[in-house]
Coordinates of C-alpha atoms in Angstrom, one line a residue:
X33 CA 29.1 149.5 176.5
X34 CA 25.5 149.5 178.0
X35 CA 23.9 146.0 178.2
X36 CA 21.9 145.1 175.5
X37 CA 18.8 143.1 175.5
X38 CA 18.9 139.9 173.8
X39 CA 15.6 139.8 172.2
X40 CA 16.7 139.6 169.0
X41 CA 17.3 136.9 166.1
X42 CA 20.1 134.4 167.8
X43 CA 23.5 133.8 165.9
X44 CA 26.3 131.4 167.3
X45 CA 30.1 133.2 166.6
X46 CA 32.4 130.1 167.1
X47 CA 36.2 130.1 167.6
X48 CA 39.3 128.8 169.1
X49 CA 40.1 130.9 171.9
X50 CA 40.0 134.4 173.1
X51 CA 43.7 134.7 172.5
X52 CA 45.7 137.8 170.8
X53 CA 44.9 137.6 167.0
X54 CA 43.6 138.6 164.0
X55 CA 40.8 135.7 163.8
X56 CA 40.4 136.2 167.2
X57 CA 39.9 139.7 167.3
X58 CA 37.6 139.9 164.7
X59 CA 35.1 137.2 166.2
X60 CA 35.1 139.5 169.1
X61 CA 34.5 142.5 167.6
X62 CA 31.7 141.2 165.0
X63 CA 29.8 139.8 168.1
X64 CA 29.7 143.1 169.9
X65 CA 28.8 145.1 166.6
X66 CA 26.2 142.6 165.9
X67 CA 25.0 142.9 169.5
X68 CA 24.8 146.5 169.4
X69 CA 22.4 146.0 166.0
X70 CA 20.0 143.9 168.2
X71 CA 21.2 140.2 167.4
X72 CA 20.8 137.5 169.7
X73 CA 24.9 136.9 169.7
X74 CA 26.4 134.0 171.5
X75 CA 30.0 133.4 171.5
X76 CA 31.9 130.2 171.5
X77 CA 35.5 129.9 172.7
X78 CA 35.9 126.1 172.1
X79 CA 38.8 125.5 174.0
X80 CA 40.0 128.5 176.4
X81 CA 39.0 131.8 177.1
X82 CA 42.2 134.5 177.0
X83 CA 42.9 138.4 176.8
X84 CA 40.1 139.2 174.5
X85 CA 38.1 137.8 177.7
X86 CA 37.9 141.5 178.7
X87 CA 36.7 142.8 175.5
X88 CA 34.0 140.7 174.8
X89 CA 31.0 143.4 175.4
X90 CA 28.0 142.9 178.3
X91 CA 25.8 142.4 175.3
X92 CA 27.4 139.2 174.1
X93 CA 26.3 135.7 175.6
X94 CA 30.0 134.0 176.1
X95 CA 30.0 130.5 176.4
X96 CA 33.9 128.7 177.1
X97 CA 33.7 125.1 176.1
X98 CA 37.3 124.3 177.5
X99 CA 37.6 121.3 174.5
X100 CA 41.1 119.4 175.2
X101 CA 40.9 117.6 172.2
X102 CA 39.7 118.3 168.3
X103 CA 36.8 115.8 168.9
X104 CA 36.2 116.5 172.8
X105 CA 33.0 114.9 173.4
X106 CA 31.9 117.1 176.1
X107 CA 32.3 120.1 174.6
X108 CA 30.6 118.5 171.3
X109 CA 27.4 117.6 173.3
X110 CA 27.1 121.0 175.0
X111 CA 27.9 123.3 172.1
X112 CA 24.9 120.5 170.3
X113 CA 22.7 121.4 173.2
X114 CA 23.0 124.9 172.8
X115 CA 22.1 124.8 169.1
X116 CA 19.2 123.4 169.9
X117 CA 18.0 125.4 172.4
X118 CA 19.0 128.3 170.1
X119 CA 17.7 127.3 166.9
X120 CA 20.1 130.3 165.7
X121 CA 20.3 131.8 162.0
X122 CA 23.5 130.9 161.5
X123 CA 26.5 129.2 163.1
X124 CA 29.4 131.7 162.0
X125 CA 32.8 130.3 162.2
X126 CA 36.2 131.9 162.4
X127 CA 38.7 129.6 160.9
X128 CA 39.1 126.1 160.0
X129 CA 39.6 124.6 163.4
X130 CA 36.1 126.0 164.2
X131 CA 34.9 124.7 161.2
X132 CA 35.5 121.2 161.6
X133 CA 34.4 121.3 165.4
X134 CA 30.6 123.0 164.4
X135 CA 30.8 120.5 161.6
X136 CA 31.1 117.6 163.9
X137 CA 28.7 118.9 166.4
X138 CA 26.2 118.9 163.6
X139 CA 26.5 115.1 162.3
X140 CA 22.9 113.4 162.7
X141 CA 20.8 116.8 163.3
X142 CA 17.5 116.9 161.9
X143 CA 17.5 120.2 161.4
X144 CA 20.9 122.0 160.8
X145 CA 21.5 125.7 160.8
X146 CA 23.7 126.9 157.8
X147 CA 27.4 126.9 158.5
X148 CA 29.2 130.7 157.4
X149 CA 32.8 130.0 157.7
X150 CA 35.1 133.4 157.8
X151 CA 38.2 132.2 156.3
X152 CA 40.9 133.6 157.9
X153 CA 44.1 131.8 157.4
X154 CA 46.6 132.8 154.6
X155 CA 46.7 129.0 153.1
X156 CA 44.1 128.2 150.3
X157 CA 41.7 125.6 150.0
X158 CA 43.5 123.8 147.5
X159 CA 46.5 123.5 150.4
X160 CA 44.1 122.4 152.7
X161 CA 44.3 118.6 153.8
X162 CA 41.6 116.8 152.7
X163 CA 39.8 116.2 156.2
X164 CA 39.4 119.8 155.9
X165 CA 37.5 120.4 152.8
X166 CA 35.2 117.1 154.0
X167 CA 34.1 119.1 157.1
X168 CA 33.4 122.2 154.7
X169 CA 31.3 120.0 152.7
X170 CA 28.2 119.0 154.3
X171 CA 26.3 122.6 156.0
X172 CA 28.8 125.3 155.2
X173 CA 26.4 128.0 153.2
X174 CA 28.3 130.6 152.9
X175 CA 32.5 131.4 153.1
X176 CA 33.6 134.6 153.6
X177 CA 37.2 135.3 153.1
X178 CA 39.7 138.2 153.7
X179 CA 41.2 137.8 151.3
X180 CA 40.4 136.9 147.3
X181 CA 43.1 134.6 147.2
X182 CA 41.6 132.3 149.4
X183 CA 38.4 132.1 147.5
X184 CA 40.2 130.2 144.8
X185 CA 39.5 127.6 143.9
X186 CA 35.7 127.6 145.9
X187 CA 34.9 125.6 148.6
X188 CA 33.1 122.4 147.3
X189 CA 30.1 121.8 149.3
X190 CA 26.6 119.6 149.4
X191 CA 24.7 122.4 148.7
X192 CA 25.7 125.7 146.7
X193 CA 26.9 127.9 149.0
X194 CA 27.9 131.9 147.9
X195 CA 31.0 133.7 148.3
X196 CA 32.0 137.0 150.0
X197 CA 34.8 139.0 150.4
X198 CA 35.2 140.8 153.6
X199 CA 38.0 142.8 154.1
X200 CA 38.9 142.9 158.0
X201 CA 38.2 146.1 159.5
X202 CA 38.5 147.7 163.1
X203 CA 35.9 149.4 165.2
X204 CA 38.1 153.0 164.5
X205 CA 36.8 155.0 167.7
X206 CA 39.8 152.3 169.5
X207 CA 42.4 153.8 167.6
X208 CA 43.8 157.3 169.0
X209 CA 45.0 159.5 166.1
X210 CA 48.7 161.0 166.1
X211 CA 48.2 164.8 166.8
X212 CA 52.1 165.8 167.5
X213 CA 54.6 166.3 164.9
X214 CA 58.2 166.8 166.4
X215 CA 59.9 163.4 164.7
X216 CA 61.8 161.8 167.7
X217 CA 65.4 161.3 168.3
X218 CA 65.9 158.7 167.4
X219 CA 63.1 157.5 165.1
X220 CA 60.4 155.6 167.5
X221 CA 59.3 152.8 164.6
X222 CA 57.2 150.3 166.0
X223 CA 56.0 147.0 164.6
X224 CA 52.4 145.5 165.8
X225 CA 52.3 141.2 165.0
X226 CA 52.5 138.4 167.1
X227 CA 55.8 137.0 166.4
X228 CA 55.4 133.9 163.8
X229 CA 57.4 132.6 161.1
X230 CA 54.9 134.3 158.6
X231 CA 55.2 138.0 160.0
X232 CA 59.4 137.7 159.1
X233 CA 60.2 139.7 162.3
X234 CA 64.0 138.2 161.3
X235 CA 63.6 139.9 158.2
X236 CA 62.3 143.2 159.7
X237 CA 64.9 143.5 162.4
X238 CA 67.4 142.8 159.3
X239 CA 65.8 145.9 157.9
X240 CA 66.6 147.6 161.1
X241 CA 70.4 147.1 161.1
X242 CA 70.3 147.9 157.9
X243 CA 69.0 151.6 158.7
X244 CA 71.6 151.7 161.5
X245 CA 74.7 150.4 159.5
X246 CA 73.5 154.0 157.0
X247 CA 73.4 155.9 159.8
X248 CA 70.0 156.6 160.7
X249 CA 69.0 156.3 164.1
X250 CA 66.0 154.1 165.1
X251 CA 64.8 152.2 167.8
X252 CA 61.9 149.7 166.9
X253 CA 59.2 148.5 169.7
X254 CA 57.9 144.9 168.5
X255 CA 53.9 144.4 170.0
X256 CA 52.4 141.3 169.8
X257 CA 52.4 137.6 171.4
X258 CA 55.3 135.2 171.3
X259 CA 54.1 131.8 170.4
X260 CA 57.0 130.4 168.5
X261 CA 59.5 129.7 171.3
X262 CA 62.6 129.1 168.9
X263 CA 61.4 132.0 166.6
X264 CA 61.4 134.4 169.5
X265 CA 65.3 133.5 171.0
X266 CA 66.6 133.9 167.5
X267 CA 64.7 137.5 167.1
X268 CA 65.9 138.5 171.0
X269 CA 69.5 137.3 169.6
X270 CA 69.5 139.3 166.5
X271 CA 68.4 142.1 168.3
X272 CA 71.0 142.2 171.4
X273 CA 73.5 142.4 168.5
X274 CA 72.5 145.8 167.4
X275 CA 73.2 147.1 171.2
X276 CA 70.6 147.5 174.3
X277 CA 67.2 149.0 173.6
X278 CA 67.6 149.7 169.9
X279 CA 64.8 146.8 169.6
X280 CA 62.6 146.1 172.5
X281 CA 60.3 143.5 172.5
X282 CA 56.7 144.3 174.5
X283 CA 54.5 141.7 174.4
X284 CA 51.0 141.5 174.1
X285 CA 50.0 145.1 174.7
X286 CA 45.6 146.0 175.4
X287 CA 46.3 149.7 175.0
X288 CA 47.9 149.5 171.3
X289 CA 45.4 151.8 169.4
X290 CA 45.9 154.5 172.6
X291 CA 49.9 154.2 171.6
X292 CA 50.4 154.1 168.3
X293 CA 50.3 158.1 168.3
X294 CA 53.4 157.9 170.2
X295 CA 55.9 156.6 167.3
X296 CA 57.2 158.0 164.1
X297 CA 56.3 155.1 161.6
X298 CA 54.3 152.0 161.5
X299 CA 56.3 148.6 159.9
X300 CA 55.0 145.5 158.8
X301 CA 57.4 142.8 157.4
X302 CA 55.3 139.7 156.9
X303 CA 55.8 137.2 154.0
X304 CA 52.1 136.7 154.1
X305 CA 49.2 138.6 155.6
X306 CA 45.0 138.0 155.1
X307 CA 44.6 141.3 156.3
X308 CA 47.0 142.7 158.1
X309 CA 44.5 144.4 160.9
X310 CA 47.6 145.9 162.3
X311 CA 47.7 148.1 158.7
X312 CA 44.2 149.5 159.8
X313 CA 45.1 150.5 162.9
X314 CA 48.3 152.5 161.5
X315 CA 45.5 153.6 159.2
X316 CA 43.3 155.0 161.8
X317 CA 46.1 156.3 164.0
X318 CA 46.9 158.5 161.1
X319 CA 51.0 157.5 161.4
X320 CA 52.7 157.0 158.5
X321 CA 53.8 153.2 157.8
X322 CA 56.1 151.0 155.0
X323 CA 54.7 147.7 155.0
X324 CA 55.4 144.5 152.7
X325 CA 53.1 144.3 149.7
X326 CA 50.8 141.4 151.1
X327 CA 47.4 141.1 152.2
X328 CA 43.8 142.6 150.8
X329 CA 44.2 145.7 153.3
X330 CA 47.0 146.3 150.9
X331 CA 45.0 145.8 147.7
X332 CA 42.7 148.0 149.2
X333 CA 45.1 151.1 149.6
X334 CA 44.9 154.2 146.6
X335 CA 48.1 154.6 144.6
X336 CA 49.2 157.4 147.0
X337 CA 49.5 154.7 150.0
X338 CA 50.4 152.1 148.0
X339 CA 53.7 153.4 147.4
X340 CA 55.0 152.8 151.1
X341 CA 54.6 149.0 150.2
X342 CA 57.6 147.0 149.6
X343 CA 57.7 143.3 148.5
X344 CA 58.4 140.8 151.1
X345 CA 61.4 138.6 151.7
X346 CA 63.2 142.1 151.0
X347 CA 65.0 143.7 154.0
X348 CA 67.1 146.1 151.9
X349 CA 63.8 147.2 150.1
X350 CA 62.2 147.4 153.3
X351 CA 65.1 149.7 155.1
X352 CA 65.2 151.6 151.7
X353 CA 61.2 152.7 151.9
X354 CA 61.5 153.2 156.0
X355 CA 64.5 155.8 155.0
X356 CA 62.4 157.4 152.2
X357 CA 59.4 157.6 154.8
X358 CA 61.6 159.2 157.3
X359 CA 63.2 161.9 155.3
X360 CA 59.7 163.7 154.5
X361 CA 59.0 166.5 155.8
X362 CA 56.4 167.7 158.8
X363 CA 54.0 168.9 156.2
X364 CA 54.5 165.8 154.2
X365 CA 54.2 163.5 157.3
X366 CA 50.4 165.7 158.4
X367 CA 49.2 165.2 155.0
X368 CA 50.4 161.3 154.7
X369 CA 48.3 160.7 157.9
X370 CA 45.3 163.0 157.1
X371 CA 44.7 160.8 153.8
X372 CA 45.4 157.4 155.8
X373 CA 43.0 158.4 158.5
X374 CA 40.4 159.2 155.5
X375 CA 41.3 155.7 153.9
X376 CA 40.8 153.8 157.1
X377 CA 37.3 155.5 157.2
X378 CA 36.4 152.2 154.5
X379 CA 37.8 149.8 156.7
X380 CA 36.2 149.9 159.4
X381 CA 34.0 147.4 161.9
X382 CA 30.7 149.1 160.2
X383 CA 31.5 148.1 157.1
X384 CA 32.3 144.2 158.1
X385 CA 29.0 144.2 160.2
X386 CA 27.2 145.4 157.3
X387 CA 28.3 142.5 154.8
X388 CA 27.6 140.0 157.1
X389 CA 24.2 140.7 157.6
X390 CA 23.4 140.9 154.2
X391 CA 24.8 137.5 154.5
X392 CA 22.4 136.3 157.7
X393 CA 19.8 137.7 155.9
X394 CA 19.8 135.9 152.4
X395 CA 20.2 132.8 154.6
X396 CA 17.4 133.4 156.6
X397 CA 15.4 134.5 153.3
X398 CA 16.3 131.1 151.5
X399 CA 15.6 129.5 154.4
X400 CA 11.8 130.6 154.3
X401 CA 11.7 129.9 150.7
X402 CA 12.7 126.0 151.7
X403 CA 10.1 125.8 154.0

């Protein structure tokens, strides 16, 4: 990506850390969209930097607080000094972590930018503790969620603040499509998530030994990070069962969009998704996919796609729907990933940028209006 000048109106994307995930991702991606449309983008990993280090474009302004601690008082004073030298249009958060650090940062400003906080996580606000909800309550402006259910009930906050709903979305020119045909022997499935409780990867490998017990034969490649120490030995354990390389688990993987082309069928098992991004990218890669019935990418999908959902907590359903997707034919399996590629045309980074401007700019419009 060429370098792009930053001469335009500044905006202040604040998260966690550059590690592998969803939130994470996307506060990546949005800065280097919004770069590329001529903002002034800064972005604020709070406490450490991470693999997403290398995919944070030359036209993005990266600033690594290294916080040790939620109220780290270094990192408060120099993330309040670069507000101020900023004066940005809006500090845009990516989860609630974020959210209460910006919050904090902004105690005792005269003038305060307006808070938009990009809900991420899959637990409402109504869950939410209640130091939570205070640090939504003084500047936040505007939340945008994934997902509807998170918008319900609405955050409570000093001033109104208005509501979007932005389903995630993926710059698609990352994602090569599937152009070969020949269905593998045995069936390559793979599963993109970093392995947490909420993704069920117990559930999924279930689903697996399940196929194998009926006598299809199917290997599964699990991509994503391993956080969850305990979560991880009982998923290595469960898998050694079913005999060597019938499940293999990758890691964290930077090429994933060049090889999802390479496998047979997409899976996703989770119990609970906002998005899932990892849908999109099956989406984009044109390869055909059974995933759990959870998420807005998965209210998003036409009745056609739709019907390779399952719901979750069911391994049988899930083997059932992975068997059904494997028995189609070649011509069925070239038209299934024709008319997922054309879906994942509306989700894509584009679209996302686009909402969020509108959002910048009706806070930048009511801003003038309060002047």
């Amino acid at each position: 990506m060429a370098a792009v000048e930053q001469s335009g109106r500044p905006v202040v994307q604040v998260v966690d850390s550059l590690r592998t995930g969803g939130t994470e991702r996307m506060a990546v991606d949005l800065s280097n969209l919004l770069a590329d449309r001529g903002w002034q983008v800064h972005l604020v990993a709070t406490r450490e930097g991470g693999p997403l280090l290398d995919d944070v474009g030359p036209g993005v302004v990266l600033h690594q607080l290294a916080r040790r601690s939620r109220w780290d008082l270094d990192g408060l004073r120099r993330f309040r000094r670069l507000l101020a030298d900023l004066q940005p249009v809006a500090v845009h958060t990516h989860g609630w972590s974020s959210l209460q650090f910006a919050s904090a940062a902004l105690v005792g400003r005269r003038r305060v930018p307006p808070i938009v906080h990009h809900d991420h996580g899959a637990a409402r606000y109504r869950r939410r503790p209640r130091l939570f909800k205070l640090v939504a309550w003084p500047f936040v402006r505007a939340h945008l969620a994934v997902s509807r259910s998170l918008l319900d009930p609405p955050l409570v906050t000093r001033r109104p603040a208005f509501a979007e709903v932005v389903v995630n979305g993926i710059p698609l020119d990352r994602i090569a499509p599937k152009v070969e045909w020949d269905r593998s022997d045995p069936a390559r499935l793979v599963c993109v998530g970093n392995l947490r409780q909420q993704k069920d990867p117990l559930g999924t490998i279930r689903a697996i030994e399940i196929l194998r017990d009926r006598g299809h034969q199917v290997t599964l490649d699990v991509i994503g990070a391993t956080p969850e120490p305990e979560l991880e030995a009982a998923c290595r354990e469960a898998a050694a069962r079913l005999g060597p390389d019938v499940i293999r688990f990758l890691g964290r993987q930077p090429d994933v969009g060049q090889r999802l082309r390479d496998y047979d069928l997409g899976v996703i098992g989770s119990r609970t998704e906002s998005g899932p991004i990892a849908l999109i990218e099956y989406l984009a890669a044109g390869l055909p996919f059974v995933a759990t019935a959870v998420g807005e990418v998965v209210a998003e999908l036409p009745p056609d796609l739709a019907r390779w959902t399952v719901p979750p907590s069911d391994p049988v359903g899930l083997a059932d729907r992975i068997g059904e997707a494997l028995a189609l034919g070649e011509a069925e399996r070239m038209a299934l990933s024709e008319r997922a590629r054309e879906v994942a045309g509306g989700l894509s980074m584009d679209r996302v940028g686009d909402v969020v401007e509108g959002v910048y700019e009706r806070l930048a419009a009511a801003d003038r209006r309060a002047r």
